[in-house]
């Protein structure tokens, strides 16, 4: 099996052949749960983690862990693009044993600012592991370009390309205008971060995240300032 590891700035970059990527990330997560069964985890939804969830679902034991969903769209309950619906379909419904707790944003809450504060209070700066996907525009969660490194968990306006993903890829009937996201500040407070990146369409933005200037134009570039980030990429994403 071809496998490469190198450091880019402070970031560990691990590259796996495309066909092995999901298996390797799954194995890594299973090993993490063996050593840290009570972990407080934050997880993303999307095309990138889906094959990893499919691999871990039959065996992973999250029974003593707490799981936070990274973000959510302001869409009606049951909408196909809602992150909670995607997460249920891709992971939760396939687990043989439910996680100890699952914390999700409620975009139907009367007061969305208070809802974000509620989630941040539970997160409380104590996440053991945050897994992230990389947006085509460099976003992390719904921390879209323009976000700052210390942004709190909050209500955000959604970038055009993220909006159309909701309708085109998930079949939502309406484009979400806003979303709720764990803030960059809470993401960067996580003890460990794994950035999951697959596909040639992500190679350019991945290079900017890893080696470009650190700043709001590419929110993923803020990861360069964190001491414990591992990028888990397939060869298509890493070789540009
Ligand atoms: P994707 O989304 O995994 O569906 O490519 C990543 C993201 O937009 O955060």
XYZ file of C-alpha atoms in Angstrom, residues 21-214:
194
model
C -8.663 6.282 1.732
C -11.955 5.520 3.481
C -10.611 2.287 4.975
C -7.531 4.033 6.326
C -9.441 6.918 7.860
C -11.948 4.471 9.341
C -9.127 2.410 10.882
C -7.650 5.527 12.375
C -10.965 6.539 13.925
C -11.551 3.041 15.323
C -8.065 3.129 16.882
C -8.805 6.568 18.361
C -11.994 5.231 19.977
C -10.081 2.271 21.433
C -7.749 4.607 23.284
C -10.311 7.343 23.991
C -13.712 5.652 24.386
C -15.211 8.621 26.234
C -14.110 11.119 23.574
C -16.088 14.252 22.875
C -16.205 14.337 19.092
C -17.364 16.862 16.547
C -18.201 15.432 13.137
C -19.142 16.784 9.718
C -21.649 15.652 7.126
C -21.145 15.670 3.377
C -19.780 13.606 0.531
C -16.307 13.377 2.064
C -17.049 11.552 5.340
C -19.831 9.353 3.897
C -17.598 6.407 2.866
C -15.780 6.583 6.204
C -19.099 6.387 8.057
C -20.090 3.398 5.959
C -16.867 1.614 6.944
C -16.975 2.330 10.681
C -20.717 1.898 11.243
C -20.779 -1.883 11.750
C -18.073 -1.927 14.420
C -17.456 1.468 15.999
C -18.399 1.822 19.652
C -19.494 5.374 20.423
C -21.549 4.262 23.421
C -19.485 6.244 25.910
C -18.705 9.161 23.642
C -20.477 12.441 22.978
C -21.001 13.478 19.393
C -21.546 17.041 18.181
C -22.747 17.821 14.698
C -20.555 20.543 13.184
C -23.220 22.668 11.535
C -26.790 22.912 10.292
C -28.788 24.698 7.623
C -31.808 26.865 8.398
C -34.209 24.514 6.660
C -37.473 22.939 7.807
C -37.361 19.770 9.850
C -37.124 16.743 7.572
C -35.559 18.605 4.643
C -33.193 16.270 2.773
C -30.282 18.712 2.975
C -30.484 19.111 6.742
C -27.218 17.958 8.287
C -29.095 16.043 10.993
C -30.993 14.097 8.309
C -27.818 13.359 6.338
C -25.996 12.322 9.511
C -28.839 10.004 10.514
C -28.819 8.369 7.095
C -25.037 8.118 6.701
C -24.056 7.073 10.222
C -26.508 7.090 13.119
C -29.115 4.774 11.612
C -26.417 2.223 10.753
C -24.786 2.004 14.169
C -25.462 -1.106 16.200
C -25.090 0.951 19.375
C -26.108 4.597 19.709
C -23.601 7.221 20.858
C -23.734 8.191 24.526
C -25.092 11.580 23.450
C -25.685 13.414 20.193
C -25.808 17.205 20.193
C -27.307 18.912 17.165
C -28.309 22.465 16.363
C -32.042 23.098 16.257
C -32.605 25.593 13.436
C -36.284 25.799 14.456
C -35.373 27.316 17.829
C -37.181 30.608 18.546
C -33.910 32.347 19.259
C -31.075 31.136 17.029
C -28.412 33.151 18.855
C -29.446 31.478 22.104
C -29.369 28.108 20.330
C -25.747 28.731 19.304
C -24.870 29.747 22.843
C -26.506 26.545 24.117
C -24.283 24.408 21.874
C -21.118 26.346 22.739
C -21.873 25.952 26.454
C -22.032 22.175 26.052
C -18.915 22.117 23.863
C -17.219 24.181 26.550
C -13.854 24.141 24.779
C -13.380 20.470 25.579
C -13.620 18.632 22.271
C -11.102 15.811 22.008
C -11.352 15.394 18.260
C -12.964 17.498 15.552
C -13.294 16.011 12.093
C -13.886 18.437 9.252
C -14.586 18.438 5.541
C -13.066 21.134 3.352
C -15.421 23.381 1.436
C -14.596 24.122 -2.183
C -14.348 27.770 -1.097
C -12.143 26.946 1.900
C -14.901 26.932 4.486
C -14.860 24.769 7.615
C -18.331 23.914 8.817
C -20.236 27.019 7.756
C -17.369 29.323 8.611
C -17.433 30.808 5.145
C -14.731 33.080 3.664
C -14.624 36.234 5.766
C -14.704 34.270 9.022
C -12.148 35.055 11.698
C -10.070 32.652 13.791
C -11.895 33.559 16.992
C -15.422 33.613 15.614
C -17.889 32.082 18.053
C -20.529 29.480 17.329
C -23.132 31.531 15.553
C -25.783 32.159 12.918
C -24.185 32.774 9.510
C -25.158 33.806 6.022
C -24.378 31.039 3.590
C -22.110 31.507 0.576
C -23.676 31.071 -2.857
C -21.786 27.888 -3.704
C -22.740 26.288 -0.401
C -26.398 27.178 -0.947
C -26.593 25.581 -4.340
C -24.979 22.415 -2.931
C -28.057 22.050 -0.717
C -30.436 22.007 -3.647
C -28.286 20.368 -6.317
C -26.667 17.648 -4.241
C -29.219 16.946 -1.564
C -32.465 17.727 -3.330
C -33.646 20.419 -0.966
C -36.596 22.307 -2.461
C -35.358 25.622 -1.098
C -31.931 27.184 -0.757
C -31.003 27.849 2.867
C -30.341 31.524 3.539
C -28.663 30.983 6.871
C -26.990 28.328 8.887
C -25.690 27.562 12.352
C -22.095 26.540 12.786
C -19.574 25.703 15.398
C -17.336 28.773 15.295
C -13.711 28.790 14.190
C -12.824 29.591 17.799
C -14.442 26.388 19.094
C -13.008 24.339 16.239
C -9.504 25.621 16.968
C -9.989 24.900 20.690
C -10.352 21.205 19.897
C -7.448 19.154 21.229
C -7.009 17.395 17.892
C -8.344 18.121 14.394
C -8.584 15.884 11.335
C -9.315 17.525 7.998
C -10.772 15.001 5.545
C -10.187 15.821 1.884
C -10.866 13.743 -1.218
C -11.001 14.314 -4.960
C -9.088 16.333 -7.519
C -11.680 19.123 -7.278
C -10.327 19.858 -3.776
C -6.610 19.870 -4.618
C -6.256 23.569 -5.299
C -8.131 24.719 -2.195
C -6.244 22.150 -0.108
C -2.922 23.599 -1.269
C -4.132 27.085 -0.314
C -5.297 25.859 3.083
C -1.980 24.180 3.811
C 0.477 26.629 2.341
C -1.316 29.851 1.498
C -1.481 32.932 3.697
C -3.357 32.452 6.972
